[in-house]
């Protein structure tokens, strides 16, 4: 595929100086807006039924549901409403991914017209949508009767919540503070950008080193590459996407390499330095640990996991139990070891870190606390997607997980793999294969997992989650009428 000319401008991303802090963290005192200030030295505690700390997807969902059930709710947020998903995650990422898709289609099919998708233009449209969502979230919270306080929340030793000069005593507190990128733990790691920074870039660098092999590293490598950036992807493992099926991960690695991304496996980063505006990332490879190698690029980005945002809340003093990754430990009712304090979403390390999971947990908890007991959402079949190109969609067990669940007996698991070139790719003259892998229980032919690599994969796995929940078997797939022409038909008939 023809690659667009990379930008020769100096990228704005560059040298983030650590520690990076949000705008609202810039002063020692938390920024408190819309909170009436008191003159007396010892403010009286405000009363609330529920204080929700964190206005990300989970916190907003819980606050709105609780307020609509009659609870007096205060929602505290130190940054923009909407949290990671709206401001620094799913929404801007998916929009950039669309733009990157357009860039790729245009350069493949319409290169003779000179059509191209421009990052600067894309970021303007992304920011407009993020601003629209911020406003819409606020409006819906106001309509539900939720009071919004802007500032950073901490607990005092009586368990009251402090925000600036204000104190609030609540029957219950919900912690929905999410997570943030883990810093690269090597000398010079503080120089490297994170995915949060990327959404503030006004231009893209001509070249970048992306460190990590999970969701974010793969998505960002793919997006940037389609915007014409020369990408080196340094992966510590010998495969991409450790949480996904190995056949799909291998097919994706081939696809990314075919698209011009240089993927370096078993690459352990040891040091990052910067001189004359260029980054040097040093690494060693497991098969030759004595030989230090170096990649140079205009920018460097690490996506090596995320850590729960709980360290500044003062939870330890209250006796709230944290796990070894610093996440809040909860029971099935999302109660922490301190009964009045609950937690949902990414601030628990031992959770599936996806927006719909946090939303479902928040709504379920609000229903349980202030309304009738709602149906518990099924968390066994959580569909998930990686918005790279080609996209990955998955739901249910990988082959390795299915074998593990069968007590290590591989003969109890059956798989089917289909490789084909989609009509869309044939039209574009791109030989990129799509790969569909189905995992079955070999004894009763029940479908256990669906793992797809294709542009349509995320949309398809959403409905396959329902099929898995309903216990679909191979015979159902064979006897269901396929829709032609589509890529989904490869699952049926
Ligand atoms: P992931 O957990 O997906 O992947 C982290 C990767 O970084 C792993 O491959 C890990 O390797 C590697 N790693 C860890 N430490 C180092 C290190 N010191 N040097 C090099 N590599 C290292 O994390 P992400 O940051 O990509 O994403 C965080 C979470 O956000 C995801 O798990 C997901 O839940 C959510 N998310 C979901 C998206 C979606 O739904 N599309 C998009 C983006 C994020 P190892 O296995 O060796 O530890």
Coordinates of C-alpha atoms and ligand atoms in Angstrom, one line a residue:
X1 CA 0.0 0.0 0.0
X2 CA 1.3 3.4 -0.9
X3 CA 2.5 5.3 2.2
X4 CA 1.8 9.0 2.5
X5 CA 4.6 11.4 2.8
X6 CA 5.4 11.7 6.4
X7 CA 5.3 15.2 8.0
X8 CA 8.6 16.9 8.3
X9 CA 7.3 19.4 10.9
X10 CA 8.7 19.1 14.4
X11 CA 6.0 17.2 16.3
X12 CA 4.2 18.9 19.1
X13 CA 4.2 15.7 21.1
X14 CA 7.6 15.6 22.1
X15 CA 9.4 15.8 25.2
X16 CA 6.9 15.6 28.0
X17 CA 8.5 16.5 31.2
X18 CA 7.5 14.4 34.1
X19 CA 5.6 14.1 36.3
X20 CA 2.8 15.0 33.9
X21 CA -0.1 16.5 35.6
X22 CA -3.6 17.4 34.6
X23 CA -4.4 21.1 34.4
X24 CA -6.5 20.8 37.5
X25 CA -3.5 19.4 39.4
X26 CA -1.3 22.3 38.6
X27 CA -1.7 24.1 41.9
X28 CA -1.2 22.6 45.3
X29 CA -4.8 23.3 46.1
X30 CA -7.5 21.5 44.2
X31 CA -9.5 23.7 41.8
X32 CA -13.0 23.9 43.2
X33 CA -15.6 25.5 40.9
X34 CA -19.2 26.0 41.6
X35 CA -18.6 25.1 45.3
X36 CA -19.9 27.8 47.5
X37 CA -17.0 29.1 49.7
X38 CA -17.5 29.5 53.4
X39 CA -16.0 32.2 55.5
X40 CA -15.8 30.3 58.8
X41 CA -12.7 28.3 59.4
X42 CA -14.5 25.1 60.2
X43 CA -17.0 24.4 57.6
X44 CA -20.1 22.3 58.4
X45 CA -20.2 19.1 56.6
X46 CA -22.7 19.0 53.7
X47 CA -25.0 16.0 53.7
X48 CA -25.6 13.6 50.8
X49 CA -26.9 10.1 50.3
X50 CA -24.1 9.4 47.8
X51 CA -20.8 11.0 46.8
X52 CA -19.4 9.7 43.6
X53 CA -15.8 10.4 43.1
X54 CA -14.9 10.4 39.4
X55 CA -17.1 11.5 36.5
X56 CA -16.0 8.9 34.0
X57 CA -18.4 6.5 32.4
X58 CA -19.0 4.4 35.5
X59 CA -19.3 7.4 37.9
X60 CA -21.7 9.3 35.7
X61 CA -23.9 6.2 35.1
X62 CA -24.1 5.5 38.8
X63 CA -24.7 9.1 39.8
X64 CA -27.5 9.6 37.2
X65 CA -29.2 6.3 38.1
X66 CA -29.0 7.0 41.9
X67 CA -30.3 10.5 41.5
X68 CA -33.2 9.3 39.3
X69 CA -34.1 6.9 42.1
X70 CA -34.3 9.9 44.5
X71 CA -30.9 9.9 46.1
X72 CA -29.2 13.2 46.9
X73 CA -26.0 12.8 44.8
X74 CA -22.8 14.8 44.7
X75 CA -20.4 13.9 41.8
X76 CA -16.8 15.1 42.2
X77 CA -14.4 15.4 39.3
X78 CA -11.0 17.0 39.1
X79 CA -10.9 17.1 35.4
X80 CA -13.3 17.0 32.4
X81 CA -16.6 15.2 32.7
X82 CA -16.6 11.9 30.8
X83 CA -13.3 10.6 32.1
X84 CA -10.9 8.5 30.1
X85 CA -13.5 7.1 27.6
X86 CA -14.7 10.5 26.5
X87 CA -11.6 12.6 26.9
X88 CA -8.5 10.5 26.5
X89 CA -9.7 7.1 25.4
X90 CA -12.5 5.3 23.4
X91 CA -14.2 8.3 21.8
X92 CA -11.2 10.3 20.5
X93 CA -9.3 7.1 19.7
X94 CA -12.2 5.7 17.6
X95 CA -12.6 8.9 15.8
X96 CA -8.9 9.0 14.9
X97 CA -9.2 5.4 13.9
X98 CA -12.0 6.4 11.4
X99 CA -9.8 9.2 10.1
X100 CA -6.9 6.8 9.7
X101 CA -9.3 4.4 7.9
X102 CA -10.2 7.2 5.5
X103 CA -6.5 8.0 5.0
X104 CA -5.8 4.4 4.2
X105 CA -8.8 4.0 1.8
X106 CA -8.0 7.3 0.1
X107 CA -4.3 6.5 -0.3
X108 CA -5.2 3.0 -1.6
X109 CA -8.0 3.7 -4.0
X110 CA -7.9 7.4 -4.7
X111 CA -4.2 8.2 -4.6
X112 CA -4.5 9.6 -8.2
X113 CA -6.7 12.4 -6.8
X114 CA -4.2 13.4 -4.1
X115 CA -6.9 12.8 -1.5
X116 CA -5.6 12.6 2.1
X117 CA -6.7 12.7 5.7
X118 CA -4.9 15.2 7.8
X119 CA -4.1 14.8 11.5
X120 CA -4.5 18.5 12.3
X121 CA -8.0 18.5 10.7
X122 CA -8.9 15.2 12.4
X123 CA -7.9 16.5 15.9
X124 CA -10.2 19.6 15.4
X125 CA -13.1 17.3 14.6
X126 CA -12.2 14.9 17.5
X127 CA -12.1 17.9 20.0
X128 CA -15.4 19.2 18.8
X129 CA -17.0 15.8 19.5
X130 CA -15.4 15.5 22.9
X131 CA -16.6 19.0 23.8
X132 CA -20.1 18.1 22.6
X133 CA -20.0 15.0 24.8
X134 CA -18.7 16.9 27.8
X135 CA -21.6 19.4 27.5
X136 CA -24.2 16.6 26.9
X137 CA -23.0 14.7 30.0
X138 CA -23.3 17.8 32.2
X139 CA -26.8 18.5 30.9
X140 CA -28.0 15.0 31.5
X141 CA -26.5 15.0 35.0
X142 CA -28.1 18.4 35.8
X143 CA -31.5 17.1 34.5
X144 CA -31.1 14.0 36.8
X145 CA -30.5 16.4 39.7
X146 CA -26.9 15.5 40.3
X147 CA -24.8 18.3 41.9
X148 CA -21.4 18.5 40.2
X149 CA -18.3 19.7 42.1
X150 CA -15.0 20.3 40.3
X151 CA -12.0 19.5 42.4
X152 CA -9.9 16.6 43.7
X153 CA -11.5 14.5 46.5
X154 CA -9.8 13.1 49.5
X155 CA -11.0 11.4 52.7
X156 CA -10.5 12.7 56.2
X157 CA -10.0 10.2 59.0
X158 CA -13.8 10.2 59.8
X159 CA -14.5 9.1 56.2
X160 CA -15.9 12.5 55.1
X161 CA -15.0 13.6 51.6
X162 CA -13.0 16.8 51.3
X163 CA -13.0 18.9 48.1
X164 CA -11.2 22.2 48.4
X165 CA -12.7 23.9 51.5
X166 CA -15.8 21.8 51.4
X167 CA -16.6 18.7 53.5
X168 CA -19.4 16.3 52.7
X169 CA -20.7 13.5 54.9
X170 CA -22.4 10.8 52.8
X171 CA -24.2 7.7 53.6
X172 CA -22.3 6.0 50.9
X173 CA -19.3 6.8 48.7
X174 CA -18.6 5.4 45.3
X175 CA -15.0 5.5 44.0
X176 CA -15.0 5.5 40.2
X177 CA -11.7 7.3 39.6
X178 CA -10.5 5.1 36.8
X179 CA -6.8 4.5 35.9
X180 CA -3.9 6.2 34.2
X181 CA -0.9 5.2 32.1
X182 CA 1.9 3.4 33.9
X183 CA 5.2 5.3 33.5
X184 CA 8.0 3.4 31.6
X185 CA 10.2 2.1 34.5
X186 CA 13.6 2.7 32.8
X187 CA 16.1 5.6 32.9
X188 CA 14.6 8.3 30.6
X189 CA 11.2 6.7 30.9
X190 CA 9.8 10.1 31.9
X191 CA 10.6 11.5 28.5
X192 CA 8.2 9.2 26.7
X193 CA 4.7 10.3 25.8
X194 CA 1.6 8.3 26.9
X195 CA -1.7 7.8 25.0
X196 CA -3.1 10.8 27.1
X197 CA -0.5 13.1 25.4
X198 CA -1.3 11.8 21.9
X199 CA -4.7 13.4 21.9
X200 CA -3.2 16.8 22.5
X201 CA -0.8 16.6 19.5
X202 CA -1.5 19.2 16.8
X203 CA 0.7 17.4 14.3
X204 CA 2.2 14.0 14.0
X205 CA 5.9 13.2 14.1
X206 CA 7.6 11.8 11.0
X207 CA 8.6 8.7 13.0
X208 CA 7.8 7.2 16.4
X209 CA 8.8 4.3 18.7
X210 CA 5.8 2.7 20.3
X211 CA 6.5 0.6 23.4
X212 CA 4.1 -2.1 24.5
X213 CA 2.1 -4.9 22.9
X214 CA -1.4 -4.5 24.3
X215 CA -4.6 -2.8 23.2
X216 CA -3.3 0.8 23.3
X217 CA 0.2 0.2 21.7
X218 CA -1.4 -1.7 18.8
X219 CA -4.2 0.8 18.3
X220 CA -1.9 3.8 18.4
X221 CA 0.8 2.1 16.2
X222 CA -1.9 1.3 13.6
X223 CA -3.5 4.7 13.7
X224 CA -0.3 6.7 13.5
X225 CA 1.0 4.5 10.7
X226 CA -2.1 5.3 8.7
X227 CA -1.4 9.0 9.2
X228 CA 1.9 8.5 7.5
X229 CA 4.1 8.1 10.6
X230 CA 7.0 5.6 10.4
X231 CA 6.4 3.3 13.3
X232 CA 8.7 0.9 15.2
X233 CA 6.7 -1.2 17.7
X234 CA 8.8 -2.6 20.6
X235 CA 7.0 -5.6 22.2
X236 CA 8.4 -7.3 25.3
X237 CA 6.7 -10.6 24.6
X238 CA 7.0 -12.9 21.6
X239 CA 3.5 -12.0 20.4
X240 CA 1.0 -9.1 20.3
X241 CA -2.1 -8.8 22.5
X242 CA -1.4 -11.3 25.3
X243 CA -5.1 -11.4 26.2
X244 CA -6.3 -12.5 22.8
X245 CA -6.2 -15.8 20.9
X246 CA -2.7 -16.6 19.6
X247 CA -3.8 -17.3 16.0
X248 CA -5.5 -13.9 15.7
X249 CA -2.5 -12.2 17.3
X250 CA -0.1 -13.8 14.9
X251 CA -2.3 -12.9 11.9
X252 CA -2.4 -9.3 13.2
X253 CA 1.4 -9.1 13.5
X254 CA 1.7 -10.2 9.9
X255 CA -0.9 -7.6 8.8
X256 CA 0.8 -4.8 10.7
X257 CA 4.2 -5.7 9.2
X258 CA 2.6 -5.9 5.7
X259 CA 1.4 -2.3 6.3
X260 CA 4.9 -1.1 7.0
X261 CA 5.0 -1.2 10.8
X262 CA 8.3 -2.6 12.1
X263 CA 7.5 -5.0 14.9
X264 CA 10.3 -6.0 17.2
X265 CA 9.4 -8.9 19.5
X266 CA 11.1 -10.0 22.7
X267 CA 12.4 -6.4 22.9
X268 CA 13.1 -5.3 26.5
X269 CA 13.5 -1.5 26.7
X270 CA 16.5 -0.5 28.9
X271 CA 16.9 3.2 28.4
X272 CA 15.4 6.2 26.6
X273 CA 17.4 9.4 25.8
X274 CA 16.8 12.5 23.8
X275 CA 19.1 14.7 21.9
X276 CA 18.7 17.2 19.1
X277 CA 14.9 16.7 19.1
X278 CA 15.3 12.9 18.5
X279 CA 14.6 10.1 20.8
X280 CA 16.9 7.1 21.2
X281 CA 15.3 4.0 22.7
X282 CA 17.7 1.3 23.7
X283 CA 16.6 -2.3 24.0
X284 CA 17.9 -5.9 24.2
X285 CA 16.3 -8.9 22.7
X286 CA 15.8 -12.1 24.7
X287 CA 17.7 -14.3 22.1
X288 CA 20.8 -11.9 22.3
X289 CA 20.7 -10.2 25.7
X290 CA 24.3 -9.1 25.4
X291 CA 23.7 -6.9 22.4
X292 CA 22.1 -3.6 23.0
X293 CA 20.1 -2.2 20.0
X294 CA 18.8 1.3 19.4
X295 CA 15.8 2.7 17.5
X296 CA 15.8 6.5 16.8
X297 CA 12.7 8.4 16.1
X298 CA 11.1 11.9 16.4
X299 CA 8.8 10.7 19.2
X300 CA 8.4 7.9 21.6
X301 CA 5.2 6.6 23.2
X302 CA 4.7 3.9 25.9
X303 CA 1.5 2.0 26.5
X304 CA 2.4 -0.7 29.0
X305 CA -0.7 -0.9 31.1
X306 CA -2.7 1.4 33.4
X307 CA -2.6 1.9 37.2
X308 CA -5.7 2.5 39.4
X309 CA -6.1 6.2 40.3
X310 CA -6.4 5.8 44.1
X311 CA -3.1 6.8 45.6
X312 CA -4.2 10.4 46.4
X313 CA -7.5 9.6 48.0
X314 CA -6.2 8.7 51.4
X315 CA -7.8 5.3 51.4
X316 CA -5.1 3.4 53.4
X317 CA -5.7 5.5 56.5
X318 CA -9.4 4.5 56.4
X319 CA -8.4 0.8 56.1
X320 CA -9.7 0.3 52.6
X321 CA -7.9 -2.8 51.3
X322 CA -5.9 -2.5 48.1
X323 CA -4.4 -5.4 46.1
X324 CA -0.8 -5.7 45.1
X325 CA -1.4 -3.6 41.9
X326 CA -2.9 -0.8 44.0
X327 CA -6.5 -1.5 43.0
X328 CA -9.4 -1.4 45.4
X329 CA -10.6 -4.9 46.5
X330 CA -14.4 -5.3 46.5
X331 CA -16.9 -8.1 47.0
X332 CA -19.7 -9.1 44.6
X333 CA -21.7 -6.1 45.7
X334 CA -18.8 -3.7 44.9
X335 CA -18.3 -3.0 48.6
X336 CA -14.7 -2.3 49.7
X337 CA -13.4 -3.6 53.1
X338 CA -15.0 -0.4 54.5
X339 CA -18.7 -1.1 54.1
X340 CA -19.9 2.4 53.1
X341 CA -17.2 2.8 50.4
X342 CA -17.8 1.1 47.1
X343 CA -15.8 1.0 43.9
X344 CA -16.5 0.2 40.2
X345 CA -14.5 0.3 37.0
X346 CA -10.8 0.7 36.3
X347 CA -9.9 1.7 39.9
X348 CA -10.1 -2.0 40.6
X349 CA -7.0 -3.7 39.1
X350 CA -8.9 -7.0 39.1
X351 CA -11.6 -6.0 36.7
X352 CA -12.3 -6.0 33.0
X353 CA -11.2 -2.4 32.1
X354 CA -13.8 -1.6 29.5
X355 CA -16.3 1.3 29.5
X356 CA -19.5 -0.8 29.2
X357 CA -18.3 -2.9 32.2
X358 CA -17.9 0.2 34.4
X359 CA -21.3 1.6 33.2
X360 CA -23.1 -1.7 33.9
X361 CA -21.4 -2.0 37.4
X362 CA -22.4 1.7 38.2
X363 CA -26.0 1.2 37.2
X364 CA -26.4 -2.1 38.9
X365 CA -24.9 -0.7 42.1
X366 CA -27.2 2.4 42.1
X367 CA -30.2 0.2 41.5
X368 CA -29.2 -2.0 44.4
X369 CA -28.6 0.9 46.8
X370 CA -31.5 3.1 46.0
X371 CA -34.0 1.2 44.0
X372 CA -35.2 -2.3 43.4
X373 CA -32.7 -5.0 42.7
X374 CA -31.9 -4.9 39.0
X375 CA -30.9 -7.9 36.9
X376 CA -27.2 -8.5 37.3
X377 CA -25.5 -8.0 33.9
X378 CA -23.6 -11.0 32.6
X379 CA -19.9 -10.5 32.8
X380 CA -19.0 -13.9 31.5
X381 CA -19.2 -12.9 27.8
X382 CA -17.7 -9.5 27.4
X383 CA -17.1 -8.6 23.8
X384 CA -14.0 -6.6 23.1
X385 CA -12.3 -5.0 20.2
X386 CA -8.9 -3.6 19.2
X387 CA -9.5 -0.7 16.8
X388 CA -6.4 -1.2 14.6
X389 CA -6.4 -2.1 10.9
X390 CA -7.5 -4.8 10.4
X391 CA -9.6 -4.6 13.5
X392 CA -9.8 -7.4 16.0
X393 CA -13.0 -8.5 17.7
X394 CA -13.3 -11.2 20.3
X395 CA -15.8 -12.7 22.8
X396 CA -15.6 -15.8 24.9
X397 CA -12.7 -18.2 25.5
X398 CA -9.5 -18.3 23.5
X399 CA -8.3 -21.7 22.4
X400 CA -5.7 -21.7 25.3
X401 CA -8.3 -20.7 27.9
X402 CA -10.8 -23.4 26.6
X403 CA -8.1 -26.0 26.9
X404 CA -7.2 -24.8 30.4
X405 CA -10.9 -24.9 31.4
X406 CA -11.0 -28.5 30.1
X407 CA -8.3 -29.4 32.6
X408 CA -5.6 -29.2 30.0
X409 CA -7.2 -31.8 27.7
X410 CA -6.7 -30.4 24.2
X411 CA -8.9 -33.1 22.6
X412 CA -11.9 -31.6 24.3
X413 CA -11.6 -28.4 22.3
X414 CA -12.2 -28.1 18.6
X415 CA -11.4 -25.0 16.5
X416 CA -12.3 -23.8 13.0
X417 CA -10.3 -21.2 11.2
X418 CA -11.4 -19.4 8.1
X419 CA -9.0 -17.2 6.1
X420 CA -10.4 -15.2 3.2
X421 CA -10.0 -11.9 1.4
X422 CA -13.1 -9.8 1.8
X423 CA -14.9 -8.2 -1.1
X424 CA -13.9 -4.8 0.3
X425 CA -10.2 -5.7 0.2
X426 CA -10.6 -7.2 -3.3
X427 CA -12.2 -4.0 -4.4
X428 CA -9.3 -2.0 -3.0
X429 CA -6.8 -4.4 -4.6
X430 CA -5.5 -5.2 -1.1
X431 CA -4.6 -8.9 -0.6
X432 CA -5.0 -8.6 3.2
X433 CA -6.7 -11.7 4.5
X434 CA -9.5 -11.7 7.1
X435 CA -9.2 -14.4 9.8
X436 CA -12.1 -15.9 11.7
X437 CA -11.5 -18.4 14.4
X438 CA -14.2 -20.3 16.3
X439 CA -13.6 -22.3 19.5
X440 CA -16.0 -25.2 20.3
X441 CA -16.5 -27.7 23.1
X442 CA -15.5 -30.8 21.1
X443 CA -17.9 -33.0 23.1
X444 CA -21.2 -31.1 22.6
X445 CA -20.2 -28.7 19.8
X446 CA -21.2 -25.7 21.9
X447 CA -19.6 -22.5 20.8
X448 CA -17.1 -21.2 23.4
X449 CA -15.3 -18.3 21.7
X450 CA -15.3 -16.1 18.6
X451 CA -12.1 -14.4 17.5
X452 CA -12.1 -12.3 14.3
X453 CA -9.7 -10.1 12.4
X454 CA -11.5 -7.9 9.9
X455 CA -12.8 -4.3 9.7
X456 CA -16.2 -5.6 10.6
X457 CA -15.0 -7.7 13.5
X458 CA -16.1 -5.3 16.3
X459 CA -19.6 -5.1 15.0
X460 CA -19.9 -8.8 14.5
X461 CA -18.7 -9.9 17.9
X462 CA -21.3 -7.6 19.6
X463 CA -24.1 -9.9 18.3
X464 CA -22.0 -13.1 18.8
X465 CA -21.9 -12.2 22.5
X466 CA -25.6 -12.8 22.6
X467 CA -25.2 -16.1 20.7
X468 CA -22.6 -17.3 23.2
X469 CA -24.8 -16.4 26.1
X470 CA -27.7 -18.3 24.6
X471 CA -25.5 -21.4 24.2
X472 CA -25.3 -21.6 20.4
X473 CA -23.8 -24.7 18.9
X474 CA -22.0 -25.5 15.7
X475 CA -25.3 -26.9 14.2
X476 CA -27.1 -23.5 14.8
X477 CA -24.4 -21.7 12.9
X478 CA -24.6 -24.2 10.0
X479 CA -28.4 -24.0 9.8
X480 CA -28.7 -20.2 10.1
X481 CA -29.3 -18.4 6.8
X482 CA -26.2 -16.3 6.0
X483 CA -26.5 -12.8 4.6
X484 CA -24.7 -12.4 1.3
X485 CA -22.5 -10.7 0.5
X486 CA -21.0 -9.9 3.9
X487 CA -18.0 -10.9 5.9
X488 CA -20.2 -12.2 8.7
X489 CA -21.6 -14.9 6.4
X490 CA -18.3 -16.7 6.9
X491 CA -19.5 -17.7 10.4
X492 CA -22.7 -19.4 9.0
X493 CA -23.9 -22.0 6.6
Ligands
LIG1 P1 -2.5 -3.9 28.2 O1 -2.7 -4.5 29.5 O2 -3.5 -4.2 27.1 O3 -1.1 -4.2 27.6 C1 0.1 -3.9 28.3 C2 1.2 -4.4 27.5 O4 2.4 -3.7 27.9 C3 1.4 -5.9 27.6 O5 1.8 -6.4 26.4 C4 2.6 -5.9 28.6 O6 3.4 -7.0 28.4 C5 3.4 -4.7 28.2 N1 4.3 -4.2 29.2 C6 4.1 -4.1 30.6 N2 5.2 -3.6 31.2 C7 6.1 -3.4 30.2 C8 7.4 -2.8 30.2 N3 8.0 -2.4 31.4 N4 8.1 -2.8 29.1 C9 7.5 -3.2 27.9 N5 6.2 -3.7 27.8 C10 5.5 -3.8 29.0 O7 -2.4 -2.3 28.5 P2 -2.7 -1.0 27.7 O8 -2.0 0.1 28.3 O9 -2.5 -1.3 26.2 O10 -4.3 -0.8 27.9 C11 -4.8 -0.8 29.3 C12 -6.2 -1.3 29.3 O11 -7.1 -0.3 28.7 C13 -6.5 -2.5 28.5 O12 -6.1 -3.7 29.2 C14 -8.0 -2.4 28.2 O13 -8.7 -3.0 29.3 C15 -8.2 -0.9 28.1 N6 -8.3 -0.5 26.7 C16 -9.3 -1.0 25.9 C17 -9.4 -0.6 24.6 C18 -10.5 -1.1 23.8 O14 -11.5 -1.6 24.3 N7 -10.4 -1.0 22.4 C19 -8.5 0.4 24.0 C20 -7.5 0.8 25.0 C21 -7.4 0.4 26.2 P3 3.5 -8.2 29.5 O15 2.3 -9.1 29.1 O16 4.8 -8.8 29.3 O17 3.3 -7.6 30.9

